[in-house]
C-alpha positions as YAML, in Angstrom:
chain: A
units: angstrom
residues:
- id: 1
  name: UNK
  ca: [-32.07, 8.17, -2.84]
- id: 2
  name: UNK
  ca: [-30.21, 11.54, -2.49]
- id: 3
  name: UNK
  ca: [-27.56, 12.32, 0.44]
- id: 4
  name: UNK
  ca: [-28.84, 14.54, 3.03]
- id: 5
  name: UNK
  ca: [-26.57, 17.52, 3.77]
- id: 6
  name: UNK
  ca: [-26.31, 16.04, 7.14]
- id: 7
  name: UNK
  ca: [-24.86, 12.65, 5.22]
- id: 8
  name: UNK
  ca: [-22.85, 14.35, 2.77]
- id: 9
  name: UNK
  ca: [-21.06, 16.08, 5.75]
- id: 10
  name: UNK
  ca: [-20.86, 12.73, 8.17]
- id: 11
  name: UNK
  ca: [-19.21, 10.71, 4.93]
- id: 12
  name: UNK
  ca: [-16.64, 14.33, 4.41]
- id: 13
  name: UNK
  ca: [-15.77, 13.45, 7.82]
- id: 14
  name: UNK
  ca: [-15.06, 9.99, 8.26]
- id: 15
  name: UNK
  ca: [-13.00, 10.64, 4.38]
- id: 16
  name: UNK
  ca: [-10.81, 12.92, 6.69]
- id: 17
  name: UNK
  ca: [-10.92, 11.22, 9.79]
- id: 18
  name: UNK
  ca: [-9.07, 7.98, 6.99]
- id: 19
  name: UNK
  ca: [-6.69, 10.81, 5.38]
- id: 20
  name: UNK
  ca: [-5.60, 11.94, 8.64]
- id: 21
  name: UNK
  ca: [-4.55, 8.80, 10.15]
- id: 22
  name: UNK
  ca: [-2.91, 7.39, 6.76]
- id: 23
  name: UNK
  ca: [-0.91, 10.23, 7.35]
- id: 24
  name: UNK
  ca: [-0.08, 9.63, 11.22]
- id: 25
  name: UNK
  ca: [0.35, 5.79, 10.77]
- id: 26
  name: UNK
  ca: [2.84, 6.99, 8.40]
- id: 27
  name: UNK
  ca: [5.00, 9.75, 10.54]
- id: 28
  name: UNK
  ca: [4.33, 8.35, 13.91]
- id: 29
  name: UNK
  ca: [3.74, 4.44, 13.58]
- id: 30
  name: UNK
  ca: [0.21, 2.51, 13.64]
- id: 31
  name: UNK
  ca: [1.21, 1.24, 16.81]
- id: 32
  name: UNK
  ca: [2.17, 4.43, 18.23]
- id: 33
  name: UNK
  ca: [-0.50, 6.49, 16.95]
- id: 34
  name: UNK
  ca: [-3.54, 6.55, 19.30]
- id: 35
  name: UNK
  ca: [-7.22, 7.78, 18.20]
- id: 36
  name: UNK
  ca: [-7.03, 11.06, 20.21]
- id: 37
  name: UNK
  ca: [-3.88, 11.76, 17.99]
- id: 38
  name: UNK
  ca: [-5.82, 11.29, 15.32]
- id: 39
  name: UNK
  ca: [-8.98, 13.79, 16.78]
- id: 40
  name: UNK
  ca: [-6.33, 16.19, 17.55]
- id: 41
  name: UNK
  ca: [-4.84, 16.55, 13.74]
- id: 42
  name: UNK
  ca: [-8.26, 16.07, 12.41]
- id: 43
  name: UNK
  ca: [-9.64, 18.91, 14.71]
- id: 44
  name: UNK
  ca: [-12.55, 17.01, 15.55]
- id: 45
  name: UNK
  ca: [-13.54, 15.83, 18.86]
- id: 46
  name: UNK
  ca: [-12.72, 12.78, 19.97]
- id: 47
  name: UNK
  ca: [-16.05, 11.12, 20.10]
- id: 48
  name: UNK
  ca: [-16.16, 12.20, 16.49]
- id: 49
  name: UNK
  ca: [-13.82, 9.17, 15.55]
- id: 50
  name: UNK
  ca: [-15.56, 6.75, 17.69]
- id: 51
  name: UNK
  ca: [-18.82, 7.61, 16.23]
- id: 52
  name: UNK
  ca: [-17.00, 6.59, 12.96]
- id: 53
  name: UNK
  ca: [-15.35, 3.83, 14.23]
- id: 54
  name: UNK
  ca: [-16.36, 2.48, 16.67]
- id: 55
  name: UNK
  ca: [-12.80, 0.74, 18.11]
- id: 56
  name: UNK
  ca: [-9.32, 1.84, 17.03]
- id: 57
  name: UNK
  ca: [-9.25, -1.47, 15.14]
- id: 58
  name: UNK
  ca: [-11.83, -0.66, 13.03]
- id: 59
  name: UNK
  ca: [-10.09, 2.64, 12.60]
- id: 60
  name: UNK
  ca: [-6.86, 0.86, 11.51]
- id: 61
  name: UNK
  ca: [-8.70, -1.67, 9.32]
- id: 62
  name: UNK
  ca: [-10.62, 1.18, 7.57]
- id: 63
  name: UNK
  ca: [-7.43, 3.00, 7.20]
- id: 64
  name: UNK
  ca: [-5.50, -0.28, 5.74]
- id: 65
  name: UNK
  ca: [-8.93, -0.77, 3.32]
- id: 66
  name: UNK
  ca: [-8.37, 2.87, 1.84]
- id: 67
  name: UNK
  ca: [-5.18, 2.36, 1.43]
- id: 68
  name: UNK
  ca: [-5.91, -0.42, -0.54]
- id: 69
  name: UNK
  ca: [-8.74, 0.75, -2.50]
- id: 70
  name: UNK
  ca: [-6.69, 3.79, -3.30]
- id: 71
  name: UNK
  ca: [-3.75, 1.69, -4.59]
- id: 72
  name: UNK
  ca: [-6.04, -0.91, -6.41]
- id: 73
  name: UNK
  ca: [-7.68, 2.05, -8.64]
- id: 74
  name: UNK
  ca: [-3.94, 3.74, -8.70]
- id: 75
  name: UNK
  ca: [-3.34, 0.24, -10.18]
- id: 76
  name: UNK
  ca: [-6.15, -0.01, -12.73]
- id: 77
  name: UNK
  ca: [-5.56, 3.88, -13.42]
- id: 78
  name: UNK
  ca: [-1.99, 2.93, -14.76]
- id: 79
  name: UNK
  ca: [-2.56, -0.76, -16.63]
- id: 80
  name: UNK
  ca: [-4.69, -2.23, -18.67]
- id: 81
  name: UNK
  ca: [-5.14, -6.18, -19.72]
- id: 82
  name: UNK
  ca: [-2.34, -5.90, -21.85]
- id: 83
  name: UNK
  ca: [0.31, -4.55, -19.71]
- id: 84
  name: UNK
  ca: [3.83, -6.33, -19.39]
- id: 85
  name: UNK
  ca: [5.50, -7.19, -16.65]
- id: 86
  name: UNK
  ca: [7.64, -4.07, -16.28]
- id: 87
  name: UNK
  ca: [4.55, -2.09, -16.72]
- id: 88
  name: UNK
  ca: [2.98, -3.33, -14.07]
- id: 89
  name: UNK
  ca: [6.14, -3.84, -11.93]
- id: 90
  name: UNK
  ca: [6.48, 0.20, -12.36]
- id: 91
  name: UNK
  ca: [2.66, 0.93, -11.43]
- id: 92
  name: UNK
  ca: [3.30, -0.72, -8.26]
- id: 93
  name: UNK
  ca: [6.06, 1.47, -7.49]
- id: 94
  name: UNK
  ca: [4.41, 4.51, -8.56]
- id: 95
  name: UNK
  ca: [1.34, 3.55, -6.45]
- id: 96
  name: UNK
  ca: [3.55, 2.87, -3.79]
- id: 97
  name: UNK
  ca: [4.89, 6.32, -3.82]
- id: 98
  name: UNK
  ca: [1.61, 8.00, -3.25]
- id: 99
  name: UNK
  ca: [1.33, 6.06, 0.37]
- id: 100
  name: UNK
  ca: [4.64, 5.13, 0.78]
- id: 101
  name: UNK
  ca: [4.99, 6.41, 4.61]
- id: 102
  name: UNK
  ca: [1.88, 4.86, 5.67]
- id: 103
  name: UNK
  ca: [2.85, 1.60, 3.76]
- id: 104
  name: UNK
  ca: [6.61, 1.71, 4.71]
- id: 105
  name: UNK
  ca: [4.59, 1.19, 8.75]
- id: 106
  name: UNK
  ca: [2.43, -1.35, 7.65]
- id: 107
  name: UNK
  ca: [5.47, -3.61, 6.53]
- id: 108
  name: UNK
  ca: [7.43, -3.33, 9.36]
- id: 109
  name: UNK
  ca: [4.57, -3.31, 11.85]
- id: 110
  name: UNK
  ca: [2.17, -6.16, 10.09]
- id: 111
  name: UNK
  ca: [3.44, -8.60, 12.60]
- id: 112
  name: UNK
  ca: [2.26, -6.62, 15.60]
- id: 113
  name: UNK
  ca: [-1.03, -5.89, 14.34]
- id: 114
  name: UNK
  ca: [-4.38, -7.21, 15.63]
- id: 115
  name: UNK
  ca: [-5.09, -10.59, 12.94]
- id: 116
  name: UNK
  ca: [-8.57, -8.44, 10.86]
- id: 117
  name: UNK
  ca: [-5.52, -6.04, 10.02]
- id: 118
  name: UNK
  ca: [-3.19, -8.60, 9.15]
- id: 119
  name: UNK
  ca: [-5.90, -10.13, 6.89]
- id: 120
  name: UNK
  ca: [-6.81, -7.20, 5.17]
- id: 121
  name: UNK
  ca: [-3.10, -6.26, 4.09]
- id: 122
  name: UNK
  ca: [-3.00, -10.28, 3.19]
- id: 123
  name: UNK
  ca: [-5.99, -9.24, 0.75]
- id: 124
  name: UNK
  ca: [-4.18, -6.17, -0.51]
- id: 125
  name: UNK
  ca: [-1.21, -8.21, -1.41]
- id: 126
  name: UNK
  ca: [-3.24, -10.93, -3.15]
- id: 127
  name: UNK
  ca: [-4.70, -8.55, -5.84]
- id: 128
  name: UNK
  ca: [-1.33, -6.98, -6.48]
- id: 129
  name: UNK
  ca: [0.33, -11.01, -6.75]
- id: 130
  name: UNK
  ca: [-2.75, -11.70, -9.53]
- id: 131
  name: UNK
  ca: [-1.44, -8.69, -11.81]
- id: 132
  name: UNK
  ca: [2.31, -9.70, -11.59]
- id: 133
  name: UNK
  ca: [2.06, -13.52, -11.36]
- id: 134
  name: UNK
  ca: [-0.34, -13.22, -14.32]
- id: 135
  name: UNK
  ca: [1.75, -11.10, -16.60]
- id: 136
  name: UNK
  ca: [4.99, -13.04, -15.34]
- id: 137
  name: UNK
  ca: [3.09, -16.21, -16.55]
- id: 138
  name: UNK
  ca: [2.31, -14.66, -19.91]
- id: 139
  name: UNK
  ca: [5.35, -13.25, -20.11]
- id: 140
  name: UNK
  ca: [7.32, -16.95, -19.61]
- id: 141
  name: UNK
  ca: [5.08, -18.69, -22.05]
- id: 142
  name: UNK
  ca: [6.10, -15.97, -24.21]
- id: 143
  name: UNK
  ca: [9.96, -16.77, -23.39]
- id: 144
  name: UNK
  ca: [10.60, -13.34, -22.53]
- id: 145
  name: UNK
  ca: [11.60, -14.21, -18.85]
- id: 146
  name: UNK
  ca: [12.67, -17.26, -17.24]
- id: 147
  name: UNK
  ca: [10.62, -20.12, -16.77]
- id: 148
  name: UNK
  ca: [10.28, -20.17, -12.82]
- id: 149
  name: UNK
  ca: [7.41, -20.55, -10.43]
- id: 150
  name: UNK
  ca: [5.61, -17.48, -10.76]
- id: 151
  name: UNK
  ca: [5.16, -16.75, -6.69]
- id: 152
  name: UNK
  ca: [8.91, -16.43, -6.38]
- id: 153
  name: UNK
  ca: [8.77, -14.04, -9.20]
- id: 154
  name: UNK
  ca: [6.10, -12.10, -7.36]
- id: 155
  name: UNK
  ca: [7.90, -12.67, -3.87]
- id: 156
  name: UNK
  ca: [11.53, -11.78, -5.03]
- id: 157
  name: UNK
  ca: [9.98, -8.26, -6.14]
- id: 158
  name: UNK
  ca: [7.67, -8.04, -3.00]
- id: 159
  name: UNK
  ca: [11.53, -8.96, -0.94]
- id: 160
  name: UNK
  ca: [13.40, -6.23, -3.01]
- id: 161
  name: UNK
  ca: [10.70, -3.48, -2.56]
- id: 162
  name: UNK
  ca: [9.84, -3.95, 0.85]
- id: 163
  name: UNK
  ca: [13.65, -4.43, 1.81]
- id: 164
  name: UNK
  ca: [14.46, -0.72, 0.48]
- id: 165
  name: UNK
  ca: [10.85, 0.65, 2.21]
- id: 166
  name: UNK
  ca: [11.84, -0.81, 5.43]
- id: 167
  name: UNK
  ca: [15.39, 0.26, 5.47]
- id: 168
  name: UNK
  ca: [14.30, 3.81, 4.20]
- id: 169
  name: UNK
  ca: [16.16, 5.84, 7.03]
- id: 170
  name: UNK
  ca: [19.48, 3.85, 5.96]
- id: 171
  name: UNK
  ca: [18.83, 4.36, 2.26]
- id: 172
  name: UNK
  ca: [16.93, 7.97, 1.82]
- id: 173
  name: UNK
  ca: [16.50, 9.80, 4.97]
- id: 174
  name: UNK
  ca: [15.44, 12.88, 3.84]
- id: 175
  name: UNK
  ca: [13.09, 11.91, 1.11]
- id: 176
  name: UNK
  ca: [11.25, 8.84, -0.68]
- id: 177
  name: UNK
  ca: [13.27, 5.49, -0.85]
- id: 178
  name: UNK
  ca: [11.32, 4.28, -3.59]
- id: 179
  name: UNK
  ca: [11.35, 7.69, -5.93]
- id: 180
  name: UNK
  ca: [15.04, 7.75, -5.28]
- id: 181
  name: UNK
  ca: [15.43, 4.04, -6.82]
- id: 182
  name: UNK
  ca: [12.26, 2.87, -7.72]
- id: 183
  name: UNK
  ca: [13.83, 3.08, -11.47]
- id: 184
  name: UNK
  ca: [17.22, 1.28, -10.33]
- id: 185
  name: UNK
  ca: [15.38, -1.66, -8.96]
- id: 186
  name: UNK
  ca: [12.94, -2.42, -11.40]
- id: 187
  name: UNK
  ca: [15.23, -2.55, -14.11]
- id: 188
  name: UNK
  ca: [18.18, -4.31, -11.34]
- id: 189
  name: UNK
  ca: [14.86, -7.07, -11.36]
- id: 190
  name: UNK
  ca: [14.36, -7.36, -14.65]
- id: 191
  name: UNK
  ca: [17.60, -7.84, -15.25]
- id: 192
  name: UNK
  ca: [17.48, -10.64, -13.09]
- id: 193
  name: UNK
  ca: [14.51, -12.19, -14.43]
- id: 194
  name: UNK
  ca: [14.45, -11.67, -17.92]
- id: 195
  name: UNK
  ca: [16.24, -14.00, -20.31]
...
């Protein structure tokens, strides 16, 4: 069936009704950041986002689903089946990058959130755990890394990364934590891990 003009323009809208408040979850806070902030920077009305979304949680749960989506194919963009460990480890940071405000909130505000967005970000860290735990695993019965439980592997990184996005304004205020050592941590981990 082909879109409608009308259809085209409603799914152009809700795309930058998600953009916009990636980007204000990211400067302001998700918690702090109310739908008629949201109207405001998208210069729509504010019955245009509830026609959209029809509760701010569903705005926040779309938003954490893009987010995902977007890193998933970031992801898939950067690896393929036979990507090591390191590979992958760097993809993540790279994808990180692109969203890094917006995901820098969602870490330190998870806890806070209503439990559809806590399940969703759950679901967004599960897919990124298969891709490390499963080239970890490969990468152990190759005897290239230590032989340890592969969650902790996965974990440890999660720990390191999320320490440095969460402590941003101690360790890059001006700019992006995880372009500024991104490159020193990965290889800090691998050093750790490898054998």
């Amino acid at each position: 069936m082909t879109e409608t003009k009308r259809q085209k323009q409603k799914m152009m809208t809700k795309i930058h009704l998600l953009e916009t408040a990636t980007k204000l979850f990211g400067e302001k806070g998700i918690l702090a950041t109310k739908t008629i902030d949201i109207a405001k920077a998208a210069m729509v009305s504010h019955g245009t986002v509830f026609s959209h979304f029809p509760t701010q949680e569903d705005l926040l749960n779309a938003t954490i689903e893009n987010f995902g989506e977007k890193l998933g194919t970031r992801l898939h963009e950067l690896l393929d089946d036979n990507s090591s460990l390191a590979e992958i480890l760097n993809a993540h940071i790279t994808g990180l990058i692109e969203f890094e405000p917006f995901c820098t909130r969602l870490i330190i505000e998870r806890r806070l959130l209503p439990s559809t967005a806590k399940d969703t970000y759950v679901m967004i860290q599960s897919i990124i755990s298969f891709h490390i735990c499963s080239a970890a695993q490969k990468e152990i019965d190759e005897g290239t890394i230590k032989n340890q439980p592969v969650n902790l592997i996965f974990n440890t990184w999660l720990s390191l990364i999320h320490y440095y996005m969460s402590n941003s304004d101690l360790f890059s205020p001006d700019g992006s934590v995880l372009e500024q050592y991104g490159e020193q941590l990965l290889q800090h981990y691998l050093s750790l891990i490898r054998l």
